[in-house]
Structures are given as structure tokens and as C-alpha cells.
Amino acid sequence: MRVLGIRVDCLTFKQAVELLATWGCGGPTRLVATVNPEFVMRARTDAAFAQVLESADLCLPDGSGVVWAARRTGCRTIERVTGTDLLAELARTCAARGWAMFLLGAGPGVADRAADRLRALAPGLKVETHAGSPDASGDERALTLIQEFGPRVLAVAYGAPHQEAWIARNRDRMRVPVAIGVGGALDFLAGEVSRAPAWLGSMGLEWTYRLLVQPWRVWRMRVLPQFVFDVLRQW
Ligand code: UDP
């Protein structure tokens, strides 16, 4: 379905995990985006980003604002599928099947600490990391490391739209069945940024907590009132 013209797939967390576990078995690289209202608002003015989202195999409903908008448009079964929760669950799937995971991006040491956390959640998980750079100059090095390790799942944490752009330009060369843009998920897993309490998340107010712990986000979040206004007006 579409939220303000941008594709969002109407599915539950369980369905998303099952689909990705199936894709992980092999085949061409599937580009998976974790969509929130900031994505939607950016894609409306950034044609290149909109095109990358159109080319995605899956646009997961990451933000509560996107879930709220999708429900208003008639998708009753939709659930939030955050990059953080998804990575934890995929780590368990990978460990159980003997598949490897690769974490690309995030600040110095963050991906390594996120990998430690995933190993604790999914004992036996094979996981490798590389900070690299969202800039194309770092692609060759990153691709070499990824291809040598041979993961089934690649998580790219460069923030939107850089992480989706990274996957889109390298998807034909990486030889990984599932590549997901995960935003700040590695920061959360590493304990770098504290996550909102579950009760706040269930009320759809996780963004208020994020604003509290990372006040610089106010500039990026300035589009949220416009998102709500446009959804209500369209409805
Ligand atoms: N990041 C990076 N290199 C960059 C820009 C961003 O590794 O040049 C990382 C950053 O450290 C963070 C992630 O990309 O781990 C982006 O997280 P952000 O919180 O912006 O994503 P969101 O969850 O808001 O989409």
C-alpha cells in the first residue's frame, strides 16, 4: 500500500521475519528498507531516494507514524517492524541455520559491540563487521570483506538515504540474498543510544524519547507535523 505516495508493505513482524528467512535461502539481492515518516517526507522531494524505495523488495513499517497512516488507509493487520527488533530475530534465524550476518556502518566500535550483543542473543551466530563509509570510495573494500565472509544477511547502518543508496548501487555485486538498511539499530544494540521504554513505544511515542536523548534530531523531525497534517488531509 502507499502512505502519501510512498510504498509501505502491510505485514506483521512475524510475516516479515518469515519472508526474510525464505529470501535468505538464496537468489538475487533483496533490498529491504525500514520506512518511517522521515523517509516518506524525504522521498516526496528527493526523486533519487523515492526511486530507490520503489526498487526495494520490501518497505517495512518501521515508524509508528507509518503504521498509524497505513491503518487509516485500511491495512488493519500492519505491525511495526523496527530494524533493531528485526536484527535480533534474524540473528536467531541465522544462528539456527548456520548462516552468517554482516554489519556495515555505524560509529567507531559500535558495530563490534552490536555484534557482541547479537552473539549473546543468538549463541553460535557468525557475524562480522566493518565501519566503512557511505561514500562510493569505500565500496570496493567493503564488498571484498563482505564477499569473503559470505553472509546471508547484510545490515547497513549509514542512515537514510545513504544506506539505501549504498545497497542499491552495490546490490548486483555483493552476492548477499538479503540487504537491509537499519538506521540507528546498531547504536541501540550496542547500547550507544538508549531505547525508549516499551510502554512509550506501544503508545506510538518512541520518537519523543529519541528526541529527549538525541535533541539534535529536532531538525530532522521538523517534518513530522507536516506528515500528520498531510495524512489527515488525504484521509
Ligand atoms: N552513520 C555512519 N556514517 C555516516 C553517517 C551515519 O556510520 O557517514 C551511522 C551512524 O553512526 C548511525 C547510523 O548511521 O549508526 C544512522 O543512524 P540514524 O540514527 O541517523 O538513523 P535513523 O534510525 O534515524 O534512520
Short mmCIF file of C-alpha atoms and ligand atoms in Angstrom, two decimals:
data_model
loop_
_atom_site.label_atom_id
_atom_site.label_comp_id
_atom_site.label_asym_id
_atom_site.label_seq_id
_atom_site.Cartn_x
_atom_site.Cartn_y
_atom_site.Cartn_z
CA MET A 1 0.00 0.00 0.00
CA ARG A 2 1.01 3.67 -0.15
CA VAL A 3 1.45 6.33 2.52
CA LEU A 4 1.48 9.78 0.88
CA GLY A 5 2.50 8.03 -2.33
CA ILE A 6 5.39 6.08 -0.81
CA ARG A 7 5.23 2.29 -0.70
CA VAL A 8 4.80 0.60 2.67
CA ASP A 9 4.23 -3.14 2.87
CA CYS A 10 1.30 -4.18 5.00
CA LEU A 11 2.52 -7.06 7.14
CA THR A 12 3.21 -8.20 10.70
CA PHE A 13 6.57 -8.68 12.40
CA LYS A 14 6.21 -12.48 12.15
CA GLN A 15 5.41 -12.31 8.43
CA ALA A 16 8.43 -10.07 7.82
CA VAL A 17 10.79 -12.47 9.61
CA GLU A 18 9.36 -15.47 7.74
CA LEU A 19 9.71 -13.72 4.38
CA LEU A 20 13.31 -12.69 5.03
CA ALA A 21 14.17 -16.18 6.26
CA THR A 22 12.85 -17.53 2.94
CA TRP A 23 14.79 -14.96 0.91
CA GLY A 24 17.92 -15.76 2.93
CA CYS A 25 17.98 -19.20 1.32
CA GLY A 26 19.43 -17.63 -1.84
CA GLY A 27 18.72 -15.72 -5.02
CA PRO A 28 19.33 -12.15 -6.13
CA THR A 29 19.95 -9.47 -3.50
CA ARG A 30 16.70 -8.22 -1.97
CA LEU A 31 16.77 -4.62 -0.86
CA VAL A 32 14.84 -4.09 2.37
CA ALA A 33 14.02 -0.60 3.69
CA THR A 34 12.75 0.23 7.18
CA VAL A 35 10.39 3.12 6.47
CA ASN A 36 9.45 5.86 8.92
CA PRO A 37 7.70 9.24 8.39
CA GLU A 38 11.05 10.97 7.79
CA PHE A 39 11.62 8.56 4.86
CA VAL A 40 8.19 9.35 3.43
CA MET A 41 8.65 13.11 3.66
CA ARG A 42 12.14 12.95 2.17
CA ALA A 43 11.09 10.70 -0.70
CA ARG A 44 8.43 13.23 -1.69
CA THR A 45 11.10 15.79 -2.50
CA ASP A 46 14.12 13.59 -3.26
CA ALA A 47 13.47 11.78 -6.55
CA ALA A 48 16.57 9.59 -6.29
CA PHE A 49 15.57 8.34 -2.84
CA ALA A 50 11.96 7.78 -3.99
CA GLN A 51 13.28 5.70 -6.88
CA VAL A 52 15.43 3.57 -4.58
CA LEU A 53 12.41 2.93 -2.33
CA GLU A 54 10.38 1.96 -5.42
CA SER A 55 13.09 -0.53 -6.34
CA ALA A 56 13.06 -2.08 -2.85
CA ASP A 57 11.78 -5.62 -2.46
CA LEU A 58 10.31 -4.79 0.92
CA CYS A 59 9.40 -1.49 2.59
CA LEU A 60 8.93 -2.41 6.24
CA PRO A 61 6.77 -0.25 8.52
CA ASP A 62 9.45 0.85 11.00
CA GLY A 63 7.96 4.09 12.34
CA SER A 64 4.76 4.24 14.40
CA GLY A 65 3.64 7.20 12.26
CA VAL A 66 3.76 5.00 9.16
CA VAL A 67 1.77 2.25 10.94
CA TRP A 68 -0.80 4.83 12.04
CA ALA A 69 -1.14 6.20 8.49
CA ALA A 70 -1.36 2.71 6.95
CA ARG A 71 -4.13 1.69 9.39
CA ARG A 72 -6.13 4.77 8.43
CA THR A 73 -5.86 3.73 4.81
CA GLY A 74 -7.34 0.31 5.56
CA CYS A 75 -4.45 -2.01 6.46
CA ARG A 76 -5.65 -3.44 9.79
CA THR A 77 -3.05 -6.16 10.25
CA ILE A 78 0.08 -3.99 9.94
CA GLU A 79 2.59 -4.01 12.80
CA ARG A 80 5.76 -2.06 13.48
CA VAL A 81 8.86 -3.87 12.26
CA THR A 82 11.84 -1.97 13.63
CA GLY A 83 15.36 -2.58 12.37
CA THR A 84 16.53 -3.33 15.93
CA ASP A 85 13.89 -5.99 16.64
CA LEU A 86 14.30 -7.43 13.17
CA LEU A 87 18.08 -7.81 13.50
CA ALA A 88 17.70 -9.58 16.86
CA GLU A 89 15.21 -12.04 15.37
CA LEU A 90 17.19 -12.55 12.16
CA ALA A 91 20.29 -13.23 14.28
CA ARG A 92 18.40 -16.14 15.91
CA THR A 93 17.31 -17.43 12.50
CA CYS A 94 20.85 -17.16 11.11
CA ALA A 95 22.39 -18.90 14.14
CA ALA A 96 19.85 -21.73 13.91
CA ARG A 97 20.56 -22.25 10.20
CA GLY A 98 24.32 -21.75 10.33
CA TRP A 99 24.07 -18.56 8.24
CA ALA A 100 26.40 -15.58 8.69
CA MET A 101 25.48 -11.91 9.18
CA PHE A 102 27.46 -8.81 8.30
CA LEU A 103 27.06 -5.41 9.99
CA LEU A 104 28.22 -2.47 7.88
CA GLY A 105 28.41 1.11 9.15
CA ALA A 106 27.83 2.98 12.45
CA GLY A 107 30.39 4.89 14.51
CA PRO A 108 33.81 3.59 15.68
CA GLY A 109 33.47 0.30 17.58
CA VAL A 110 29.66 0.43 17.53
CA ALA A 111 29.13 -2.41 15.03
CA ASP A 112 31.52 -4.63 17.04
CA ARG A 113 29.56 -4.04 20.23
CA ALA A 114 26.28 -4.61 18.35
CA ALA A 115 27.76 -7.90 17.07
CA ASP A 116 28.60 -8.92 20.65
CA ARG A 117 25.01 -8.23 21.64
CA LEU A 118 23.67 -10.29 18.72
CA ARG A 119 26.01 -13.18 19.66
CA ALA A 120 24.61 -13.03 23.20
CA LEU A 121 21.04 -13.11 21.85
CA ALA A 122 21.83 -15.83 19.31
CA PRO A 123 24.64 -18.10 20.56
CA GLY A 124 26.73 -19.55 17.76
CA LEU A 125 25.97 -16.66 15.39
CA LYS A 126 28.68 -15.96 12.82
CA VAL A 127 28.86 -12.19 12.46
CA GLU A 128 31.46 -9.82 11.03
CA THR A 129 31.59 -6.01 10.97
CA HIS A 130 33.09 -3.13 9.02
CA ALA A 131 32.52 0.59 9.60
CA GLY A 132 33.43 1.62 6.06
CA SER A 133 31.89 4.73 4.57
CA PRO A 134 28.60 5.62 2.85
CA ASP A 135 30.73 7.26 0.17
CA ALA A 136 31.30 5.20 -3.00
CA SER A 137 35.07 5.39 -2.42
CA GLY A 138 34.68 2.78 0.34
CA ASP A 139 32.62 0.33 -1.72
CA GLU A 140 35.43 -1.87 -3.04
CA ARG A 141 36.93 -2.55 0.39
CA ALA A 142 33.51 -3.23 1.92
CA LEU A 143 32.47 -5.52 -0.95
CA THR A 144 35.70 -7.52 -0.67
CA LEU A 145 35.18 -8.08 3.06
CA ILE A 146 31.50 -8.98 2.57
CA GLN A 147 32.18 -11.40 -0.28
CA GLU A 148 35.00 -13.10 1.66
CA PHE A 149 32.73 -13.60 4.69
CA GLY A 150 29.71 -14.75 2.67
CA PRO A 151 26.78 -13.56 4.82
CA ARG A 152 23.11 -14.31 4.12
CA VAL A 153 22.03 -11.06 5.77
CA LEU A 154 23.74 -7.67 5.45
CA ALA A 155 22.66 -4.81 7.74
CA VAL A 156 23.73 -1.36 6.52
CA ALA A 157 23.73 1.45 9.10
CA TYR A 158 24.54 4.71 7.35
CA GLY A 159 21.18 6.42 7.96
CA ALA A 160 18.68 7.23 5.18
CA PRO A 161 19.08 7.87 2.30
CA HIS A 162 22.77 6.81 2.27
CA GLN A 163 22.26 3.22 3.42
CA GLU A 164 19.55 2.53 0.80
CA ALA A 165 21.72 4.19 -1.86
CA TRP A 166 24.67 2.01 -0.78
CA ILE A 167 22.62 -1.17 -1.16
CA ALA A 168 21.05 -0.07 -4.47
CA ARG A 169 24.38 0.69 -6.17
CA ASN A 170 26.10 -2.46 -4.88
CA ARG A 171 23.26 -4.98 -4.93
CA ASP A 172 24.39 -6.65 -8.16
CA ARG A 173 27.92 -7.20 -6.86
CA MET A 174 27.59 -8.09 -3.18
CA ARG A 175 26.29 -11.68 -3.53
CA VAL A 176 24.16 -11.46 -0.37
CA PRO A 177 20.50 -12.53 -0.54
CA VAL A 178 19.14 -10.02 2.00
CA ALA A 179 20.41 -6.44 2.50
CA ILE A 180 18.61 -4.20 4.99
CA GLY A 181 19.03 -0.50 5.77
CA VAL A 182 18.81 -0.41 9.57
CA GLY A 183 19.44 3.25 10.54
CA GLY A 184 20.32 3.57 14.21
CA ALA A 185 19.68 -0.11 15.05
CA LEU A 186 23.36 -0.85 15.68
CA ASP A 187 23.53 2.13 18.09
CA PHE A 188 20.63 0.62 20.05
CA LEU A 189 22.04 -2.92 20.04
CA ALA A 190 25.46 -1.63 21.13
CA GLY A 191 23.88 0.33 23.99
CA GLU A 192 25.27 3.53 22.45
CA VAL A 193 21.79 5.09 22.47
CA SER A 194 19.17 4.00 24.99
CA ARG A 195 15.89 2.77 23.58
CA ALA A 196 12.52 4.12 24.67
CA PRO A 197 10.63 2.07 27.26
CA ALA A 198 8.26 -0.44 25.67
CA TRP A 199 5.16 1.32 27.05
CA LEU A 200 6.12 4.53 25.25
CA GLY A 201 6.67 2.57 22.05
CA SER A 202 3.26 0.88 22.36
CA MET A 203 1.68 4.35 22.55
CA GLY A 204 3.44 5.35 19.34
CA LEU A 205 5.56 7.89 21.20
CA GLU A 206 9.05 6.41 20.85
CA TRP A 207 10.03 9.48 18.85
CA THR A 208 9.55 11.73 21.94
CA TYR A 209 12.13 9.67 23.85
CA ARG A 210 14.51 9.74 20.90
CA LEU A 211 14.19 13.50 20.82
CA LEU A 212 14.98 13.62 24.53
CA VAL A 213 18.18 11.54 24.27
CA GLN A 214 19.25 12.99 20.90
CA PRO A 215 17.95 16.60 20.84
CA TRP A 216 19.77 17.27 17.53
CA ARG A 217 17.06 15.18 15.90
CA VAL A 218 14.66 18.10 16.21
CA TRP A 219 15.84 19.38 12.83
CA ARG A 220 15.11 16.08 11.11
CA MET A 221 11.83 15.64 12.97
CA ARG A 222 10.51 19.02 11.91
CA VAL A 223 8.73 17.23 9.04
CA LEU A 224 6.59 15.13 11.42
CA PRO A 225 3.76 17.69 11.97
CA GLN A 226 3.54 18.10 8.19
CA PHE A 227 3.39 14.31 7.79
CA VAL A 228 0.46 14.07 10.23
CA PHE A 229 -1.29 17.01 8.59
CA ASP A 230 -0.90 15.59 5.07
CA VAL A 231 -2.12 12.11 6.11
CA LEU A 232 -5.20 13.58 7.82
CA ARG A 233 -5.91 15.84 4.85
CA GLN A 234 -5.60 12.97 2.38
CA TRP A 235 -7.84 10.78 4.51
N1 UDP B 1 26.48 6.66 10.07
C1 UDP B 1 27.72 6.24 9.62
N2 UDP B 1 28.41 7.00 8.73
C2 UDP B 1 27.90 8.16 8.25
C3 UDP B 1 26.61 8.57 8.70
C4 UDP B 1 25.92 7.79 9.61
O1 UDP B 1 28.20 5.18 10.02
O2 UDP B 1 28.55 8.82 7.43
C5 UDP B 1 25.76 5.82 11.05
C6 UDP B 1 25.52 6.47 12.38
O3 UDP B 1 26.67 6.30 13.20
C7 UDP B 1 24.33 5.67 12.89
C8 UDP B 1 23.58 5.35 11.59
O4 UDP B 1 24.46 5.59 10.52
O5 UDP B 1 24.75 4.48 13.48
C9 UDP B 1 22.42 6.27 11.28
O6 UDP B 1 21.59 6.31 12.31
P1 UDP B 1 20.40 7.33 12.41
O7 UDP B 1 20.11 7.43 13.85
O8 UDP B 1 20.65 8.58 11.64
O9 UDP B 1 19.29 6.52 11.63
P2 UDP B 1 17.74 6.52 11.82
O10 UDP B 1 17.47 5.42 12.80
O11 UDP B 1 17.32 7.87 12.30
O12 UDP B 1 17.25 6.21 10.44
#
